[in-house]
Every structure is written in structure tokens, then in C-alpha cells.
Amino acid sequence: SPNFVADLARKRYGTTEEDAPPMKDKVVVITGAAGGIGCALTNVVHDLGGTVVAMDRNTTGLDSLQKSLGSSRVVTLPTQHEDMASVAKSADDILSRFGGTGIDMLVNNAGLTYPPDAEPGGRRMNSAQGHDLAFTVNYLSHFLLVEKLLPCLSAPHCRVVHLTSTYHWKVDGSEIIPNSSEGPIAYQSDPAKQGPKHIERSYANTKLAQIWHSRSIRGCESVCACPTWVGTGIGGEGARDFLERFAFPVNGAGIASALNAMLRSSEELGDALNDGQSLVANSRILEYLPLKTLWTSEWVTKQGWRDSIVDFGGLILLLGQRFTFEEFLVQKSSPESFNNEEWRDALYQWSLDEVRPW
């Protein structure tokens, strides 16, 4: 409820006056803010008295957001996350405006999945720089944003929140390590250089990369949150009606894990912070699935069975998440998300080099 969320914000930021906006003078940067989860979070932060820097490629949606809130506490920045130069420009604009006073939170929410009719190597799957679109939008553009804004996120209570997914259990990390001068397999746009299930694994690969990034951040709190299935357009407009019927509502349970990641205390988040082994979730379905040690084993993964098992688990999650909803849950992530620091460091160092031009 709005009152409960306001109480969380008061507790986190030490607001003592009952009538004072709990996030007054706080600045929150949210990507993908023109629709779905990002728009819902923007409205919450604004209602709590905070200032929102809303980033999105949808200029019409940003205009609608600005008009609906009608406030100087909403700064809109049209940003193409498929273009690193566009992300860098927006980051520079933020630093120019808020660099002196600082930023309190960055919410990395923008993301996409490939439609069923996507063709490997097609123009719709390429970033502005000619690399894989999903890997660029979901992961690398946010890596760049964090690197540029991190100096303004070093004050007490500052935090980076990554909207990731339980779907990261689908992959073992082998396709996101930079095993050549051209970078990770998941980053390739040439079908000849991609993995055999590039499209099917693209979303999971980017979400595991996000988790590795979160666990590599130093000097600022960082936490990952999984919203589970939410009624948004991330799967395309064709899937929106289906998701709105079966998934969590975007203005309700669908943003619970994100708000918990944003507003819960460091003590409450515990193992979900930085170099931990967990993330913030909102359903216990994953905990009920048996034999996780078996279906994440190297043998099962190499056989290709892990993909189908996690896809089936995703369907169970969609159908059962409403019955296993938890208001606040810190849940263990996949073994590969925390048990190979060498791979994680390799991705981090490669990412630093890749974004260096911007």
C-alpha cells in the first residue's frame, strides 16, 4: 500500500516529520521509465516527494509521463539504450545537472526480449554499434551508465538497483565470458559467431551478466531484484494481453521486489547486496522446484536439457506466482551467479574496456 511504501522510505532516509515527503530532495535515475515497471516506479518516487530522471527511447511516453505528473521534479531524457553514444550523452546531462548535489539511486530497468520471429543476424537484433541488441540494451548500456554516474553515487544511502530475472538460472555463464578479442559469444551479431541457442538464451545471458555486474560494484550499494512475470509489453504487444491476465499487475505486486530493493535497509537486504549470493524476489516457486543441483549440473547443461527445464519452471512460476507471493523475500540466485569470481572479473574488465570510448 502507499502508506507502507512511505513508511519504508521514511525508515530508510530517516524522515521524522510525519507530513514531510519521505524522499524530498532525493534524486532517482530510472531507465525504461516511459512504460511498464519503470513508469510505475517513477510515479511512486514522485509521490514520495523525490525527483526522478526518467530515461527512455519512447519520447511520446516521456511526454505523457511529464504531463501526467505535471511537476518540475520529473526530468525526462530521451535515450536510445541500443546506442552507447546516446547513453553516454544522457549520463553527461545528468552529471551536468546533478553532479554537484549527487544522485541517490540508479534503477537499471530498461530491457527487451527478442520476438518469436526474430532472425539471427537481422537488423532488428543489432545495436547502433553493430553488436547484439539485447546484450547491449539489457547489460552493457547500464554498465556504462553505472561507470559514468558512480562518482555521484558514493554518499551514504546511495544504491544501484538492477531489475534482473530468475531466468538467469537457464545459463551457466559460458556465453558471457570474453573468450576472444571480440568479446562474449552473447555479444556477437554475426550468426556464425553466436551460440546454437542465441535467441533462446539471450535474455537469460543478459540477466546473469547484470547480476555479475552488481556483484562487482564497489563504493556504492548494489542489489538485484526479480519482479517475476509482470503485465508489461516487454514481450511485445502481442503478449501484453496474456501477461496482463496471468502475471502480476504492474501497479501492484509487479513492482514489490523493485521497491523492496530500493527502500529496504542494508540490514534487511543482507545477502542480496553487492558480493552476496541472493537477490530480492516476490515468489517462493523457485524454492519449491526440486533437484536444482542436478539440473544446473555441468552434464545436464551440456546436454541442453537445462534450457527446457528452466522454461518449464518459468511456466510454473507464471501460473503459480500469485499463490506464492511474498511481500519481501531474499532468495538465493543460481550457483553460477556467485561461484566463479574469475569469470565475473573477466566480464567486468572486458566491459570496462568496451565502454572506455564513451
CSV table of C-alpha atoms in Angstrom, one decimal:
chain,number,residue,atom,x,y,z
A,1,SER,CA,0.0,0.0,0.0
A,2,PRO,CA,1.1,3.6,-0.5
A,3,ASN,CA,1.3,4.1,3.3
A,4,PHE,CA,3.5,1.1,3.8
A,5,VAL,CA,5.9,2.2,1.0
A,6,ALA,CA,6.0,5.7,2.5
A,7,ASP,CA,6.9,4.1,5.9
A,8,LEU,CA,9.8,2.2,4.2
A,9,ALA,CA,11.1,5.4,2.6
A,10,ARG,CA,10.9,7.2,6.0
A,11,LYS,CA,12.8,4.5,7.7
A,12,ARG,CA,15.5,4.4,5.0
A,13,TYR,CA,16.0,8.1,4.8
A,14,GLY,CA,15.4,9.0,8.4
A,15,THR,CA,12.4,11.3,7.8
A,16,THR,CA,11.0,12.1,11.2
A,17,GLU,CA,8.2,14.6,10.3
A,18,GLU,CA,5.0,12.7,9.6
A,19,ASP,CA,3.8,15.1,7.0
A,20,ALA,CA,7.2,15.6,5.3
A,21,PRO,CA,7.7,13.8,1.9
A,22,PRO,CA,10.0,10.9,2.8
A,23,MET,CA,12.1,11.3,-0.4
A,24,LYS,CA,12.3,15.1,-0.5
A,25,ASP,CA,15.5,16.2,-2.2
A,26,LYS,CA,16.3,12.7,-3.2
A,27,VAL,CA,17.3,12.1,-6.9
A,28,VAL,CA,16.5,8.8,-8.6
A,29,VAL,CA,17.5,7.9,-12.1
A,30,ILE,CA,15.2,5.3,-13.7
A,31,THR,CA,15.8,3.7,-17.2
A,32,GLY,CA,12.9,2.5,-19.2
A,33,ALA,CA,10.7,5.0,-17.3
A,34,ALA,CA,8.1,5.7,-20.0
A,35,GLY,CA,6.1,2.5,-19.5
A,36,GLY,CA,5.7,-0.7,-17.5
A,37,ILE,CA,7.7,-1.2,-14.3
A,38,GLY,CA,9.8,1.9,-14.9
A,39,CYS,CA,6.7,4.2,-15.2
A,40,ALA,CA,5.2,2.7,-12.1
A,41,LEU,CA,8.4,3.2,-10.1
A,42,THR,CA,8.6,6.8,-11.4
A,43,ASN,CA,5.1,7.5,-10.1
A,44,VAL,CA,5.9,6.0,-6.7
A,45,VAL,CA,9.1,8.0,-6.3
A,46,HIS,CA,7.4,11.2,-7.4
A,47,ASP,CA,4.5,10.6,-5.0
A,48,LEU,CA,7.1,10.2,-2.2
A,49,GLY,CA,8.5,13.6,-2.9
A,50,GLY,CA,11.6,12.6,-4.9
A,51,THR,CA,13.0,13.9,-8.1
A,52,VAL,CA,13.1,11.4,-11.0
A,53,VAL,CA,15.3,11.5,-14.0
A,54,ALA,CA,13.3,9.4,-16.5
A,55,MET,CA,15.2,7.8,-19.3
A,56,ASP,CA,13.6,6.1,-22.2
A,57,ARG,CA,13.7,5.9,-26.0
A,58,ASN,CA,9.9,6.4,-26.2
A,59,THR,CA,9.7,10.2,-26.4
A,60,THR,CA,5.9,10.1,-26.7
A,61,GLY,CA,5.8,8.1,-23.5
A,62,LEU,CA,8.1,10.5,-21.7
A,63,ASP,CA,6.0,13.5,-22.8
A,64,SER,CA,2.9,11.7,-21.4
A,65,LEU,CA,4.7,11.0,-18.2
A,66,GLN,CA,5.7,14.6,-17.8
A,67,LYS,CA,2.2,15.8,-18.5
A,68,SER,CA,0.6,13.3,-16.1
A,69,LEU,CA,2.8,14.3,-13.2
A,70,GLY,CA,3.0,18.0,-14.1
A,71,SER,CA,6.0,18.6,-11.9
A,72,SER,CA,9.4,20.1,-12.1
A,73,ARG,CA,10.5,17.0,-10.1
A,74,VAL,CA,10.5,14.9,-13.3
A,75,VAL,CA,13.3,15.4,-15.7
A,76,THR,CA,12.9,13.5,-19.0
A,77,LEU,CA,15.9,12.3,-21.0
A,78,PRO,CA,15.2,10.6,-24.4
A,79,THR,CA,17.8,7.9,-24.5
A,80,GLN,CA,18.5,5.1,-27.0
A,81,HIS,CA,19.9,2.2,-24.9
A,82,GLU,CA,20.9,0.4,-28.1
A,83,ASP,CA,23.3,3.3,-28.8
A,84,MET,CA,26.2,3.7,-26.4
A,85,ALA,CA,26.8,7.3,-27.5
A,86,SER,CA,23.2,8.2,-26.6
A,87,VAL,CA,23.6,6.6,-23.2
A,88,ALA,CA,26.8,8.5,-22.6
A,89,LYS,CA,25.2,11.8,-23.6
A,90,SER,CA,22.4,11.3,-21.2
A,91,ALA,CA,24.8,10.4,-18.4
A,92,ASP,CA,26.7,13.6,-19.2
A,93,ASP,CA,23.5,15.5,-19.0
A,94,ILE,CA,22.7,14.0,-15.6
A,95,LEU,CA,26.2,14.8,-14.3
A,96,SER,CA,25.9,18.4,-15.6
A,97,ARG,CA,22.6,18.9,-13.7
A,98,PHE,CA,23.1,16.8,-10.6
A,99,GLY,CA,26.9,16.3,-10.3
A,100,GLY,CA,27.2,18.9,-7.7
A,101,THR,CA,24.5,17.6,-5.4
A,102,GLY,CA,24.7,13.9,-6.2
A,103,ILE,CA,22.4,11.1,-7.1
A,104,ASP,CA,20.7,8.9,-4.5
A,105,MET,CA,19.7,6.0,-6.6
A,106,LEU,CA,20.0,4.5,-10.1
A,107,VAL,CA,17.4,1.9,-11.2
A,108,ASN,CA,18.6,-0.1,-14.2
A,109,ASN,CA,15.2,-1.2,-15.6
A,110,ALA,CA,15.2,-0.8,-19.4
A,111,GLY,CA,15.3,-4.1,-21.2
A,112,LEU,CA,13.9,-6.2,-24.0
A,113,THR,CA,13.4,-9.8,-25.2
A,114,TYR,CA,13.5,-10.9,-28.8
A,115,PRO,CA,10.2,-11.6,-30.5
A,116,PRO,CA,9.4,-15.1,-31.7
A,117,ASP,CA,10.0,-14.1,-35.4
A,118,ALA,CA,13.5,-12.6,-34.7
A,119,GLU,CA,16.1,-13.8,-37.2
A,120,PRO,CA,19.8,-14.2,-36.1
A,121,GLY,CA,21.9,-11.5,-37.7
A,122,GLY,CA,18.8,-9.5,-38.7
A,123,ARG,CA,18.9,-5.7,-38.4
A,124,ARG,CA,16.4,-5.8,-35.6
A,125,MET,CA,18.9,-7.7,-33.5
A,126,ASN,CA,21.8,-5.3,-33.9
A,127,SER,CA,22.8,-2.3,-31.7
A,128,ALA,CA,23.9,1.0,-33.2
A,129,GLN,CA,27.5,-0.2,-32.8
A,130,GLY,CA,26.8,-3.4,-34.6
A,131,HIS,CA,26.6,-5.8,-31.7
A,132,ASP,CA,23.9,-7.9,-30.2
A,133,LEU,CA,20.9,-5.7,-29.3
A,134,ALA,CA,19.7,-7.4,-26.2
A,135,PHE,CA,23.2,-7.7,-24.6
A,136,THR,CA,23.7,-4.0,-25.4
A,137,VAL,CA,20.4,-2.7,-24.1
A,138,ASN,CA,19.9,-5.0,-21.1
A,139,TYR,CA,23.5,-5.1,-19.8
A,140,LEU,CA,26.3,-3.1,-21.5
A,141,SER,CA,24.4,0.2,-21.7
A,142,HIS,CA,23.7,0.0,-18.0
A,143,PHE,CA,27.3,-0.9,-17.3
A,144,LEU,CA,28.3,2.3,-19.0
A,145,LEU,CA,25.7,4.3,-17.1
A,146,VAL,CA,26.9,3.0,-13.7
A,147,GLU,CA,30.5,3.7,-14.6
A,148,LYS,CA,29.7,7.3,-15.5
A,149,LEU,CA,27.4,8.0,-12.6
A,150,LEU,CA,29.2,6.1,-9.9
A,151,PRO,CA,31.2,9.1,-8.6
A,152,CYS,CA,27.8,10.8,-7.8
A,153,LEU,CA,26.5,7.6,-6.0
A,154,SER,CA,29.1,7.4,-3.3
A,155,ALA,CA,27.2,9.2,-0.5
A,156,PRO,CA,25.5,7.3,2.4
A,157,HIS,CA,22.2,5.6,1.4
A,158,CYS,CA,23.1,5.7,-2.3
A,159,ARG,CA,22.2,2.5,-4.2
A,160,VAL,CA,22.1,0.9,-7.7
A,161,VAL,CA,19.2,-1.4,-8.3
A,162,HIS,CA,19.2,-3.8,-11.2
A,163,LEU,CA,15.9,-5.3,-12.5
A,164,THR,CA,17.1,-8.8,-13.4
A,165,SER,CA,15.2,-12.2,-13.6
A,166,THR,CA,15.1,-15.7,-12.2
A,167,TYR,CA,15.5,-16.7,-15.8
A,168,HIS,CA,19.3,-16.3,-15.3
A,169,TRP,CA,19.1,-19.9,-14.0
A,170,LYS,CA,18.8,-21.0,-17.6
A,171,VAL,CA,22.5,-20.3,-18.4
A,172,ASP,CA,25.9,-21.2,-16.9
A,173,GLY,CA,27.8,-18.1,-17.8
A,174,SER,CA,30.0,-19.7,-20.5
A,175,GLU,CA,28.4,-17.4,-23.2
A,176,ILE,CA,29.0,-14.2,-21.4
A,177,ILE,CA,32.7,-14.5,-20.6
A,178,PRO,CA,35.0,-12.7,-23.1
A,179,ASN,CA,36.8,-15.7,-24.6
A,180,SER,CA,38.1,-13.8,-27.7
A,181,SER,CA,39.1,-10.3,-28.7
A,182,GLU,CA,35.6,-9.8,-29.9
A,183,GLY,CA,34.0,-10.3,-26.5
A,184,PRO,CA,31.4,-12.7,-25.2
A,185,ILE,CA,29.5,-15.1,-27.5
A,186,ALA,CA,26.3,-13.5,-26.3
A,187,TYR,CA,27.5,-10.1,-27.6
A,188,GLN,CA,28.0,-11.2,-31.2
A,189,SER,CA,25.7,-10.1,-34.0
A,190,ASP,CA,27.2,-12.5,-36.7
A,191,PRO,CA,25.2,-15.8,-36.6
A,192,ALA,CA,28.4,-17.6,-37.4
A,193,LYS,CA,29.9,-16.4,-34.1
A,194,GLN,CA,26.8,-16.9,-31.9
A,195,GLY,CA,25.9,-19.9,-29.8
A,196,PRO,CA,23.5,-22.6,-31.0
A,197,LYS,CA,20.6,-21.1,-29.0
A,198,HIS,CA,21.5,-17.5,-29.2
A,199,ILE,CA,17.9,-16.1,-29.3
A,200,GLU,CA,16.5,-18.5,-26.7
A,201,ARG,CA,19.3,-17.7,-24.2
A,202,SER,CA,19.8,-14.0,-24.9
A,203,TYR,CA,17.5,-12.8,-22.2
A,204,ALA,CA,18.9,-15.2,-19.6
A,205,ASN,CA,22.5,-14.3,-20.6
A,206,THR,CA,21.9,-10.6,-20.1
A,207,LYS,CA,20.3,-11.1,-16.7
A,208,LEU,CA,23.2,-13.2,-15.5
A,209,ALA,CA,25.6,-10.5,-16.7
A,210,GLN,CA,23.6,-7.9,-14.8
A,211,ILE,CA,24.0,-10.0,-11.6
A,212,TRP,CA,27.7,-10.4,-12.1
A,213,HIS,CA,27.9,-6.6,-12.6
A,214,SER,CA,26.0,-5.9,-9.4
A,215,ARG,CA,28.4,-8.1,-7.5
A,216,SER,CA,31.4,-6.3,-9.0
A,217,ILE,CA,30.4,-2.8,-8.0
A,218,ARG,CA,32.4,-1.2,-5.2
A,219,GLY,CA,31.9,2.1,-3.4
A,220,CYS,CA,28.1,2.0,-3.6
A,221,GLU,CA,25.4,-0.4,-2.5
A,222,SER,CA,24.2,-2.6,-5.4
A,223,VAL,CA,21.3,-5.0,-5.4
A,224,CYS,CA,19.4,-7.2,-7.9
A,225,ALA,CA,15.6,-7.7,-7.9
A,226,CYS,CA,13.4,-10.1,-9.9
A,227,PRO,CA,9.8,-8.9,-10.5
A,228,THR,CA,8.8,-12.3,-11.9
A,229,TRP,CA,6.1,-12.2,-14.6
A,230,VAL,CA,4.6,-8.8,-14.8
A,231,GLY,CA,1.9,-7.5,-17.2
A,232,THR,CA,4.1,-5.3,-19.4
A,233,GLY,CA,5.0,-5.0,-23.0
A,234,ILE,CA,8.5,-6.4,-22.7
A,235,GLY,CA,7.5,-9.5,-24.7
A,236,GLY,CA,5.9,-7.4,-27.4
A,237,GLU,CA,2.4,-6.1,-27.7
A,238,GLY,CA,1.1,-9.5,-28.8
A,239,ALA,CA,2.0,-10.9,-25.4
A,240,ARG,CA,0.7,-8.0,-23.3
A,241,ASP,CA,-2.9,-9.1,-23.1
A,242,PHE,CA,-1.8,-12.6,-22.0
A,243,LEU,CA,0.6,-11.2,-19.3
A,244,GLU,CA,-1.9,-8.7,-18.0
A,245,ARG,CA,-4.3,-11.6,-17.5
A,246,PHE,CA,-2.0,-14.1,-15.7
A,247,ALA,CA,1.0,-12.1,-14.4
A,248,PHE,CA,1.4,-9.6,-11.6
A,249,PRO,CA,-0.2,-6.2,-12.2
A,250,VAL,CA,2.4,-3.6,-12.9
A,251,ASN,CA,1.0,-1.2,-10.4
A,252,GLY,CA,0.8,-3.7,-7.6
A,253,ALA,CA,2.7,-6.9,-6.8
A,254,GLY,CA,4.7,-6.4,-10.0
A,255,ILE,CA,6.8,-3.7,-8.5
A,256,ALA,CA,7.1,-5.1,-5.0
A,257,SER,CA,10.5,-6.6,-5.4
A,258,ALA,CA,11.9,-3.5,-7.0
A,259,LEU,CA,10.5,-1.2,-4.3
A,260,ASN,CA,12.0,-3.5,-1.6
A,261,ALA,CA,15.4,-3.4,-3.4
A,262,MET,CA,15.1,0.4,-3.5
A,263,LEU,CA,13.8,1.1,0.0
A,264,ARG,CA,14.7,-1.7,2.4
A,265,SER,CA,17.6,-1.1,4.8
A,266,SER,CA,21.0,-2.6,4.2
A,267,GLU,CA,20.4,-5.0,7.1
A,268,GLU,CA,17.2,-6.3,5.6
A,269,LEU,CA,18.7,-6.8,2.2
A,270,GLY,CA,21.7,-8.6,3.7
A,271,ASP,CA,23.0,-11.3,1.3
A,272,ALA,CA,21.3,-9.6,-1.7
A,273,LEU,CA,23.8,-6.7,-1.5
A,274,ASN,CA,26.9,-6.5,-3.7
A,275,ASP,CA,29.0,-9.6,-3.4
A,276,GLY,CA,26.3,-11.7,-1.9
A,277,GLN,CA,24.6,-14.9,-3.3
A,278,SER,CA,21.0,-13.7,-3.4
A,279,LEU,CA,18.5,-11.3,-5.0
A,280,VAL,CA,15.2,-9.7,-4.0
A,281,ALA,CA,12.2,-11.8,-5.1
A,282,ASN,CA,8.5,-11.9,-4.5
A,283,SER,CA,7.5,-15.6,-5.1
A,284,ARG,CA,8.7,-18.9,-3.4
A,285,ILE,CA,8.0,-21.0,-6.5
A,286,LEU,CA,11.7,-21.4,-7.2
A,287,GLU,CA,12.3,-22.8,-3.7
A,288,TYR,CA,9.7,-25.5,-4.3
A,289,LEU,CA,11.3,-26.8,-7.5
A,290,PRO,CA,13.3,-30.0,-6.7
A,291,LEU,CA,16.7,-31.2,-7.9
A,292,LYS,CA,18.2,-27.8,-8.6
A,293,THR,CA,21.7,-29.2,-8.0
A,294,LEU,CA,21.0,-31.8,-10.7
A,295,TRP,CA,19.5,-29.6,-13.4
A,296,THR,CA,22.3,-27.0,-13.0
A,297,SER,CA,25.0,-29.6,-13.2
A,298,GLU,CA,27.6,-29.4,-16.0
A,299,TRP,CA,26.4,-32.7,-17.6
A,300,VAL,CA,22.7,-31.6,-17.8
A,301,THR,CA,23.7,-28.2,-19.1
A,302,LYS,CA,25.9,-29.6,-21.8
A,303,GLN,CA,23.1,-31.9,-22.9
A,304,GLY,CA,20.9,-28.8,-23.5
A,305,TRP,CA,18.3,-30.1,-21.1
A,306,ARG,CA,18.7,-27.2,-18.7
A,307,ASP,CA,17.1,-24.8,-21.2
A,308,SER,CA,13.9,-26.9,-21.3
A,309,ILE,CA,13.8,-27.4,-17.6
A,310,VAL,CA,14.0,-23.7,-16.8
A,311,ASP,CA,11.5,-22.9,-19.5
A,312,PHE,CA,9.1,-25.3,-17.9
A,313,GLY,CA,9.9,-23.8,-14.5
A,314,GLY,CA,9.1,-20.4,-15.9
A,315,LEU,CA,5.7,-21.6,-16.9
A,316,ILE,CA,5.1,-23.0,-13.4
A,317,LEU,CA,6.2,-19.7,-12.0
A,318,LEU,CA,3.7,-17.8,-14.2
A,319,LEU,CA,0.8,-19.9,-13.2
A,320,GLY,CA,1.7,-20.2,-9.5
A,321,GLN,CA,3.3,-16.9,-8.6
A,322,ARG,CA,0.1,-15.3,-7.4
A,323,PHE,CA,-0.4,-18.2,-4.9
A,324,THR,CA,3.1,-17.9,-3.5
A,325,PHE,CA,3.6,-14.2,-3.4
A,326,GLU,CA,5.8,-12.9,-0.6
A,327,GLU,CA,5.8,-9.2,0.3
A,328,PHE,CA,9.5,-9.3,0.9
A,329,LEU,CA,11.9,-12.2,0.0
A,330,VAL,CA,15.7,-12.5,-0.3
A,331,GLN,CA,16.2,-15.6,-2.4
A,332,LYS,CA,19.4,-17.5,-3.4
A,333,SER,CA,20.4,-17.0,-7.1
A,334,SER,CA,21.9,-19.6,-9.3
A,335,PRO,CA,25.2,-21.3,-8.4
A,336,GLU,CA,26.9,-19.7,-11.4
A,337,SER,CA,25.9,-16.2,-10.3
A,338,PHE,CA,28.3,-16.4,-7.4
A,339,ASN,CA,30.7,-19.4,-7.6
A,340,ASN,CA,33.1,-18.2,-10.3
A,341,GLU,CA,34.8,-15.0,-9.4
A,342,GLU,CA,37.3,-15.4,-12.2
A,343,TRP,CA,34.7,-15.4,-14.9
A,344,ARG,CA,32.9,-12.5,-13.3
A,345,ASP,CA,36.1,-10.4,-13.1
A,346,ALA,CA,36.9,-11.2,-16.7
A,347,LEU,CA,33.5,-9.9,-17.8
A,348,TYR,CA,33.9,-6.8,-15.7
A,349,GLN,CA,37.4,-6.0,-17.1
A,350,TRP,CA,36.2,-6.6,-20.7
A,351,SER,CA,33.2,-4.4,-20.1
A,352,LEU,CA,35.4,-1.6,-18.8
A,353,ASP,CA,37.5,-1.7,-22.0
A,354,GLU,CA,34.4,-1.9,-24.2
A,355,VAL,CA,32.8,1.2,-22.8
A,356,ARG,CA,36.0,3.2,-22.5
A,357,PRO,CA,35.4,5.2,-25.7
A,358,TRP,CA,32.4,6.7,-24.1
